[in-house]
CSV table of C-alpha atoms in Angstrom, one decimal:
chain,number,residue,atom,x,y,z
A,270,MET,CA,48.8,120.2,-15.7
A,271,LEU,CA,48.4,116.9,-13.8
A,272,ASN,CA,45.7,116.5,-11.2
A,273,LYS,CA,45.1,113.7,-8.7
A,274,GLY,CA,42.6,112.0,-11.1
A,275,THR,CA,45.1,111.9,-13.9
A,276,ILE,CA,47.8,110.4,-11.7
A,277,ALA,CA,45.5,107.9,-10.2
A,278,LEU,CA,44.5,106.6,-13.7
A,279,PHE,CA,48.0,106.6,-15.0
A,280,ASP,CA,48.9,103.3,-16.6
A,281,TRP,CA,52.3,102.6,-15.0
A,282,LYS,CA,52.7,99.2,-16.8
A,283,ALA,CA,52.6,100.9,-20.3
A,284,PHE,CA,54.9,103.7,-19.1
A,285,ILE,CA,57.4,101.1,-17.8
A,286,LEU,CA,57.4,99.4,-21.2
A,287,ILE,CA,58.1,102.7,-22.9
A,288,VAL,CA,60.9,103.5,-20.5
A,289,LEU,CA,62.5,100.1,-20.9
A,290,ILE,CA,62.6,100.4,-24.7
A,291,MET,CA,64.1,103.9,-24.4
A,292,ILE,CA,66.8,102.6,-22.0
A,293,LEU,CA,67.7,99.9,-24.5
A,294,GLY,CA,67.8,102.5,-27.2
A,295,LEU,CA,70.0,104.8,-25.1
A,296,SER,CA,72.5,102.1,-24.3
A,297,THR,CA,72.7,101.2,-28.0
A,298,ILE,CA,73.3,104.8,-29.0
A,299,PHE,CA,76.0,105.0,-26.4
A,300,SER,CA,77.7,101.9,-27.8
A,301,ALA,CA,77.2,102.8,-31.5
A,302,THR,CA,78.7,106.3,-31.1
A,303,TYR,CA,81.3,105.7,-28.4
A,304,THR,CA,84.4,105.6,-30.7
A,305,ASN,CA,83.2,108.3,-33.1
A,306,THR,CA,82.5,111.2,-30.8
A,307,PRO,CA,85.0,114.1,-31.1
A,308,VAL,CA,86.7,115.0,-27.8
A,309,ASN,CA,85.0,118.5,-27.6
A,310,ALA,CA,81.6,117.4,-28.8
A,311,THR,CA,78.6,116.5,-26.7
A,312,PRO,CA,78.0,112.7,-27.0
A,313,LEU,CA,74.9,111.8,-28.8
A,314,TYR,CA,73.6,109.7,-26.0
A,315,ILE,CA,73.7,112.8,-23.7
A,316,LYS,CA,71.7,114.7,-26.3
A,317,GLN,CA,69.3,111.8,-26.6
A,318,ILE,CA,68.7,111.9,-22.8
A,319,GLY,CA,67.7,115.6,-23.3
A,320,TRP,CA,65.3,114.6,-26.0
A,321,ILE,CA,63.8,111.9,-23.8
A,322,ILE,CA,63.2,114.4,-21.0
A,323,ILE,CA,61.5,116.8,-23.4
A,324,GLY,CA,59.6,113.9,-24.9
A,325,ILE,CA,58.3,112.8,-21.5
A,326,PHE,CA,57.0,116.3,-20.9
A,327,PHE,CA,55.1,116.1,-24.2
A,328,LEU,CA,53.8,112.6,-23.2
A,329,LEU,CA,52.4,114.1,-20.0
A,330,THR,CA,51.0,117.0,-22.1
A,331,GLY,CA,49.3,114.6,-24.5
A,332,MET,CA,47.9,112.7,-21.6
A,333,SER,CA,46.6,115.8,-19.9
A,334,ILE,CA,44.9,117.5,-22.8
A,335,ASP,CA,41.5,116.0,-23.6
A,336,TYR,CA,41.8,114.2,-27.0
A,337,GLN,CA,38.4,115.8,-27.9
A,338,THR,CA,40.0,119.2,-27.5
A,339,ILE,CA,42.9,118.1,-29.7
A,340,ALA,CA,40.4,116.9,-32.3
A,341,ARG,CA,38.6,120.3,-32.1
A,342,TYR,CA,41.8,122.0,-33.3
A,343,ALA,CA,42.8,119.2,-35.7
A,344,TYR,CA,42.3,121.3,-38.8
A,345,HIS,CA,44.4,124.1,-37.3
A,346,ILE,CA,47.2,121.7,-36.5
A,347,TYR,CA,46.9,120.3,-40.1
A,348,ALA,CA,47.1,123.9,-41.5
A,349,PHE,CA,50.2,124.6,-39.3
A,350,SER,CA,51.9,121.5,-40.5
A,351,PHE,CA,51.0,122.3,-44.1
A,352,ILE,CA,52.7,125.7,-43.7
A,353,LEU,CA,55.8,124.1,-42.2
A,354,LEU,CA,56.0,121.7,-45.1
A,355,LEU,CA,56.0,124.6,-47.5
A,356,VAL,CA,58.7,126.4,-45.5
A,357,VAL,CA,60.8,123.2,-45.8
A,358,LEU,CA,60.5,123.2,-49.6
A,359,VAL,CA,61.5,126.9,-49.8
A,360,ALA,CA,64.1,127.3,-47.0
A,361,GLY,CA,64.6,123.9,-45.5
A,362,ARG,CA,68.0,122.6,-44.6
A,363,SER,CA,69.4,119.8,-46.8
A,364,GLY,CA,71.3,116.7,-45.8
A,365,PHE,CA,71.8,113.2,-47.2
A,366,GLY,CA,70.3,114.2,-50.6
A,367,ALA,CA,67.0,115.5,-49.1
A,368,GLN,CA,65.6,118.8,-47.9
A,369,ARG,CA,63.6,117.8,-44.8
A,370,TRP,CA,64.7,120.0,-41.9
A,371,ILE,CA,63.9,123.5,-40.6
A,372,ALA,CA,66.8,124.9,-38.6
A,373,ILE,CA,66.1,127.4,-35.7
A,374,GLY,CA,69.1,128.5,-33.7
A,375,GLY,CA,71.1,125.4,-32.8
A,376,PHE,CA,68.2,123.0,-33.3
A,377,SER,CA,66.6,121.5,-36.4
A,378,PHE,CA,63.4,119.5,-36.7
A,379,GLN,CA,61.5,117.6,-39.4
A,380,PRO,CA,58.0,119.0,-40.1
A,381,SER,CA,57.0,115.7,-41.8
A,382,GLU,CA,57.0,114.1,-38.3
A,383,LEU,CA,54.3,116.6,-37.3
A,384,ALA,CA,52.5,116.2,-40.7
A,385,LYS,CA,51.9,112.5,-40.2
A,386,ILE,CA,50.0,112.9,-36.9
A,387,ALA,CA,48.3,116.1,-38.1
A,388,THR,CA,47.0,114.3,-41.2
A,389,ALA,CA,45.7,111.4,-39.0
A,390,PHE,CA,44.0,113.9,-36.6
A,391,ALA,CA,42.4,115.8,-39.5
A,392,ILE,CA,40.8,112.8,-41.2
A,393,THR,CA,39.9,111.3,-37.8
A,394,ARG,CA,38.0,114.5,-37.1
A,395,TYR,CA,36.3,114.4,-40.5
A,396,PHE,CA,35.2,110.8,-40.1
A,397,SER,CA,34.0,111.5,-36.5
A,398,ASP,CA,32.0,114.6,-37.6
A,399,TYR,CA,30.4,112.9,-40.6
A,400,PRO,CA,29.7,109.3,-39.8
A,401,ALA,CA,28.1,107.2,-42.6
A,402,ARG,CA,25.9,104.4,-41.4
A,403,HIS,CA,26.0,102.4,-44.7
A,404,GLY,CA,29.7,103.2,-45.5
A,405,TYR,CA,31.2,106.1,-47.3
A,406,ASN,CA,30.7,106.8,-51.0
A,407,VAL,CA,33.1,108.5,-53.5
A,408,ARG,CA,31.7,112.0,-52.9
A,409,GLU,CA,32.1,111.7,-49.2
A,410,LEU,CA,35.8,110.5,-49.6
A,411,VAL,CA,36.8,113.5,-51.7
A,412,ILE,CA,37.7,115.7,-48.7
A,413,PRO,CA,39.7,113.0,-46.8
A,414,GLY,CA,41.4,112.2,-50.1
A,415,ILE,CA,42.5,115.8,-50.5
A,416,LEU,CA,43.6,116.0,-46.8
A,417,ILE,CA,45.8,112.9,-47.4
A,418,ALA,CA,47.1,113.8,-50.8
A,419,ILE,CA,48.5,117.3,-49.9
A,420,PRO,CA,51.0,116.2,-47.2
A,421,VAL,CA,52.0,113.1,-49.1
A,422,VAL,CA,52.9,115.1,-52.2
A,423,LEU,CA,54.8,117.7,-50.2
A,424,VAL,CA,56.7,115.1,-48.2
A,425,LEU,CA,57.6,113.2,-51.4
A,426,LYS,CA,58.9,116.4,-52.9
A,427,GLN,CA,61.5,116.7,-50.1
A,428,PRO,CA,62.0,113.7,-50.9
A,429,ASP,CA,61.0,111.5,-47.9
A,430,LEU,CA,59.6,108.3,-49.3
A,431,GLY,CA,59.3,106.6,-45.9
A,432,THR,CA,57.1,109.2,-44.3
A,433,GLY,CA,55.0,109.4,-47.5
A,434,MET,CA,54.4,105.7,-47.3
A,435,VAL,CA,53.5,105.9,-43.6
A,436,ILE,CA,50.9,108.7,-44.1
A,437,THR,CA,49.4,106.7,-47.0
A,438,PHE,CA,49.3,103.4,-45.1
A,439,VAL,CA,47.7,104.8,-41.9
A,440,SER,CA,45.2,106.8,-43.9
A,441,VAL,CA,44.2,103.6,-45.8
A,442,VAL,CA,43.8,101.8,-42.5
A,443,LEU,CA,41.5,104.5,-41.2
A,444,ILE,CA,39.4,104.5,-44.4
A,445,PHE,CA,38.9,100.7,-44.1
A,446,LEU,CA,38.1,101.1,-40.4
A,447,VAL,CA,35.3,103.6,-41.0
A,448,ARG,CA,34.1,101.3,-43.8
A,449,ILE,CA,33.4,102.2,-47.4
A,450,ARG,CA,30.6,100.9,-49.5
A,451,SER,CA,31.2,97.4,-50.9
A,452,ARG,CA,30.4,98.5,-54.4
A,453,LEU,CA,32.9,101.3,-54.2
A,454,LEU,CA,35.5,98.9,-52.8
A,455,GLY,CA,35.0,96.6,-55.7
A,456,ILE,CA,35.2,99.5,-58.2
A,457,LEU,CA,38.4,100.9,-56.5
A,458,THR,CA,40.0,97.5,-56.5
A,459,LEU,CA,39.3,97.0,-60.2
A,460,LEU,CA,40.4,100.5,-61.0
A,461,ILE,CA,43.7,100.1,-59.2
A,462,LEU,CA,44.4,96.8,-61.0
A,463,MET,CA,43.6,98.3,-64.4
A,464,THR,CA,45.7,101.4,-63.8
A,465,PHE,CA,48.6,99.8,-61.8
A,466,PRO,CA,51.1,99.9,-64.8
A,467,PHE,CA,50.4,103.6,-65.4
A,468,LEU,CA,50.5,104.4,-61.7
A,469,TRP,CA,53.8,102.5,-61.3
A,470,HIS,CA,55.3,104.3,-64.3
A,471,ILE,CA,54.4,107.7,-62.7
A,472,PHE,CA,55.7,106.6,-59.3
A,473,TRP,CA,58.9,105.3,-60.8
A,474,GLU,CA,59.6,108.3,-63.0
A,475,ASN,CA,59.1,110.7,-60.0
A,476,LEU,CA,61.6,108.9,-57.8
A,477,LYS,CA,65.1,110.3,-57.3
A,478,GLN,CA,67.9,108.2,-58.8
A,479,TYR,CA,69.1,107.1,-55.3
A,480,GLN,CA,65.5,105.9,-54.4
A,481,LYS,CA,65.4,103.9,-57.6
A,482,THR,CA,68.7,102.4,-56.8
A,483,ARG,CA,67.6,101.5,-53.3
A,484,LEU,CA,64.6,99.6,-54.6
A,485,LEU,CA,66.7,97.8,-57.2
A,486,THR,CA,69.2,97.0,-54.4
A,487,PHE,CA,66.4,95.6,-52.3
A,488,ILE,CA,65.8,93.0,-55.0
A,489,ASN,CA,69.4,92.1,-55.4
A,490,PRO,CA,71.8,93.6,-52.7
A,491,SER,CA,74.8,91.8,-54.1
A,492,ALA,CA,74.5,93.6,-57.4
A,493,ASP,CA,76.4,96.6,-55.8
A,494,PRO,CA,78.0,95.3,-52.6
A,495,THR,CA,80.2,98.3,-52.1
A,496,GLY,CA,77.6,100.9,-53.1
A,497,THR,CA,73.9,100.9,-52.6
A,498,GLY,CA,73.8,97.3,-51.3
A,499,TYR,CA,76.4,98.1,-48.6
A,500,HIS,CA,73.8,99.1,-45.9
A,501,ILE,CA,71.8,95.9,-46.2
A,502,ILE,CA,74.8,93.6,-46.4
A,503,GLN,CA,76.5,95.1,-43.4
A,504,SER,CA,73.3,95.1,-41.5
A,505,LYS,CA,72.7,91.4,-42.1
A,506,ILE,CA,76.3,90.6,-41.1
A,507,ALA,CA,75.8,92.6,-37.8
A,508,ILE,CA,72.5,90.8,-37.0
A,509,GLY,CA,73.9,87.4,-37.9
A,510,SER,CA,77.2,87.8,-36.0
A,511,GLY,CA,75.3,88.5,-32.7
A,512,GLY,CA,74.6,84.8,-32.3
A,513,PHE,CA,72.3,83.7,-29.4
A,514,PHE,CA,73.7,85.8,-26.6
A,515,GLY,CA,75.3,88.7,-28.5
A,516,LYS,CA,78.8,90.1,-28.2
A,517,GLY,CA,78.1,92.6,-25.4
A,518,ILE,CA,78.0,96.4,-25.2
A,519,LEU,CA,80.9,98.1,-27.0
A,520,GLN,CA,81.9,94.8,-28.5
A,521,SER,CA,80.1,95.0,-31.9
A,522,THR,CA,82.6,94.9,-34.6
A,523,GLN,CA,80.3,96.2,-37.4
A,524,SER,CA,79.6,99.3,-35.3
A,525,GLN,CA,82.9,99.9,-33.5
A,526,LEU,CA,84.9,99.5,-36.7
A,527,ASN,CA,82.6,101.8,-38.7
A,528,PHE,CA,81.3,99.2,-41.2
A,529,LEU,CA,77.6,99.9,-40.5
A,530,PRO,CA,76.3,103.3,-41.6
A,531,ALA,CA,73.5,105.2,-39.8
A,532,ARG,CA,74.1,102.8,-36.8
A,533,HIS,CA,72.5,105.2,-34.2
A,534,THR,CA,69.5,106.1,-36.3
A,535,ASP,CA,67.9,103.9,-39.0
A,536,PHE,CA,70.1,100.9,-38.4
A,537,ILE,CA,70.2,100.9,-34.6
A,538,PHE,CA,68.4,97.6,-34.5
A,539,SER,CA,71.4,95.9,-36.3
A,540,VAL,CA,73.8,97.3,-33.6
A,541,PHE,CA,71.4,96.1,-30.8
A,542,ALA,CA,71.1,92.6,-32.4
A,543,GLU,CA,74.9,92.3,-32.7
A,544,GLU,CA,75.5,93.2,-29.1
A,545,TRP,CA,72.5,91.5,-27.5
A,546,GLY,CA,72.0,88.6,-29.8
A,547,PHE,CA,68.8,86.5,-30.4
A,548,LEU,CA,68.0,86.7,-26.7
A,549,GLY,CA,68.0,90.5,-26.7
A,550,ILE,CA,66.0,90.7,-30.0
A,551,PHE,CA,63.4,88.4,-28.4
A,552,VAL,CA,63.1,90.6,-25.3
A,553,LEU,CA,62.9,93.8,-27.4
A,554,LEU,CA,60.2,92.4,-29.7
A,555,ILE,CA,58.2,91.2,-26.7
A,556,LEU,CA,58.4,94.8,-25.3
A,557,TYR,CA,57.2,96.2,-28.6
A,558,LEU,CA,54.5,93.6,-28.9
A,559,LEU,CA,53.2,94.3,-25.4
A,560,LEU,CA,53.1,98.1,-26.1
A,561,ILE,CA,51.3,97.6,-29.4
A,562,THR,CA,48.8,95.2,-27.8
A,563,TRP,CA,48.2,97.8,-25.1
A,564,GLY,CA,47.5,100.4,-27.8
A,565,LEU,CA,45.1,98.1,-29.6
A,566,ASP,CA,43.3,97.5,-26.3
A,567,VAL,CA,43.0,101.3,-25.8
A,568,ALA,CA,41.5,101.6,-29.3
A,569,ILE,CA,39.0,98.7,-28.8
A,570,LYS,CA,37.8,100.0,-25.4
A,571,ALA,CA,37.7,103.7,-26.3
A,572,LYS,CA,34.8,105.6,-25.0
A,573,ASP,CA,33.7,106.9,-28.4
A,574,ARG,CA,34.2,106.7,-32.1
A,575,LEU,CA,36.7,109.6,-32.1
A,576,GLY,CA,38.8,108.0,-29.5
A,577,MET,CA,38.8,104.7,-31.3
A,578,LEU,CA,39.9,106.2,-34.6
A,579,MET,CA,42.5,108.4,-33.0
A,580,ALA,CA,44.0,105.4,-31.1
A,581,CYS,CA,44.0,103.3,-34.2
A,582,SER,CA,45.8,105.9,-36.2
A,583,ILE,CA,48.5,106.3,-33.5
A,584,ILE,CA,49.1,102.6,-33.0
A,585,SER,CA,49.1,102.0,-36.7
A,586,TYR,CA,51.9,104.6,-37.1
A,587,PHE,CA,53.8,103.0,-34.3
A,588,THR,CA,53.4,99.4,-35.7
A,589,PHE,CA,54.2,100.4,-39.2
A,590,TYR,CA,57.5,102.1,-38.1
A,591,CYS,CA,58.5,99.1,-36.1
A,592,VAL,CA,57.8,96.6,-38.9
A,593,ILE,CA,59.3,98.6,-41.7
A,594,ASN,CA,62.5,99.5,-39.8
A,595,ILE,CA,63.2,96.0,-38.5
A,596,GLY,CA,62.3,94.5,-41.9
A,597,MET,CA,64.6,97.1,-43.5
A,598,THR,CA,67.6,96.0,-41.4
A,599,LEU,CA,66.9,92.4,-42.2
A,600,GLY,CA,66.7,93.0,-45.9
A,601,VAL,CA,63.0,92.1,-46.0
A,602,PHE,CA,62.0,95.7,-47.0
A,603,PRO,CA,63.9,98.3,-49.1
A,604,VAL,CA,65.8,101.0,-47.2
A,605,VAL,CA,63.4,104.0,-46.9
A,606,GLY,CA,64.9,105.9,-44.0
A,607,ILE,CA,62.4,105.1,-41.2
A,608,PRO,CA,63.6,105.3,-37.5
A,609,LEU,CA,62.8,102.6,-34.9
A,610,PRO,CA,60.3,104.2,-32.5
A,611,LEU,CA,61.8,105.1,-29.0
A,612,MET,CA,65.2,103.5,-30.0
A,613,SER,CA,66.7,105.6,-32.8
A,614,TYR,CA,68.5,108.8,-32.1
A,615,GLY,CA,66.5,112.0,-33.1
A,616,GLY,CA,64.6,114.7,-31.3
A,617,THR,CA,61.6,115.2,-33.5
A,618,SER,CA,60.8,111.5,-33.8
A,619,MET,CA,61.1,111.0,-30.0
A,620,ILE,CA,58.9,114.0,-29.1
A,621,THR,CA,56.1,113.2,-31.7
A,622,THR,CA,56.2,109.5,-30.7
A,623,LEU,CA,55.9,110.2,-27.0
A,624,PHE,CA,53.3,112.9,-27.5
A,625,SER,CA,51.2,110.4,-29.6
A,626,LEU,CA,51.6,107.8,-26.8
A,627,GLY,CA,50.5,110.4,-24.3
A,628,ILE,CA,47.2,110.8,-26.3
A,629,LEU,CA,46.7,107.0,-26.0
A,630,PHE,CA,47.1,107.4,-22.2
A,631,ASN,CA,44.5,110.1,-22.4
A,632,ILE,CA,42.0,108.0,-24.4
A,633,ARG,CA,42.4,105.2,-22.0
A,634,LYS,CA,41.9,107.5,-19.0
A,635,LYS,CA,38.6,108.9,-20.4
A,636,ARG,CA,36.9,105.5,-20.4
A,637,PHE,CA,37.0,105.5,-16.6
A,638,LEU,CA,35.5,109.0,-16.3
A,639,PHE,CA,31.8,109.8,-16.5
A,640,TYR,CA,31.9,113.2,-18.2
């Protein structure tokens, strides 16, 4: 799978950044779950090590397969993810009020994680195949619109508001990157402003009760401090109590005393902040910033339009997840169930993230080759 050329062009600096973030995530998962692991159960940090090993295999796979080959099969990948989303709706496994997982044997995975990159690949392939010199018009955006709408609707049906938002956000970023006609942009802006009350009504009426409560809690967490506002309040206490240097591993009271829910998944940043303090947060954010900057550099210097669009979609996903997750733990954004990339516990998220980053390695490598 790996040849001498691939190894010679491997970007070790970016890989070290990825490994450092995963190590910080692993140590936080160990600390967050240390006192809650049953005696006979496999600790979650051990399981996470397994997911990281599998994920690195997928990173190397993504790096080794030409991204143009991946784009060639983009519609097939999209169709496969569409089938999996239908399977979830019919026979998916439920948990935490949502039906998001497919269980096979002793494992379960989230098809929505595949759907988000499959959608990005499909619309990237479309925009690459059908470039528009003067910008796209309404007729030319119908097919991308359908490609985006189908997974968003199916994901929202699970319901998974966070992933639905991610797919929509990245798709909008791509559409603006490929440029739409200024007249169309003006009409769309006016149309959205005029129909916003109706769109909001439809959006609100289709939310589950707990999703409505989360949004209301975001505006005023103290309205229900022991119920829906509990996550945000405990998260803020954890982050604030970390101080400048933090309390140290296994010393976080919010985590060790079970005050903080979802501490190894969606709220892992809060545990990290309490144990490593402001100094640790600063280092972690620098690591993420360097990785995102590297991804943007890959996109800007990509060999062709396809590589540029694919790299932009991947780094947009990555950035969106980081910003929303950290903002969620700080109470800046509502709680929408989005993991922190490379840090949160979870196999599907780890594998899809590393596979996507592997494609970035591939796009970067191609600009040094002459075929």
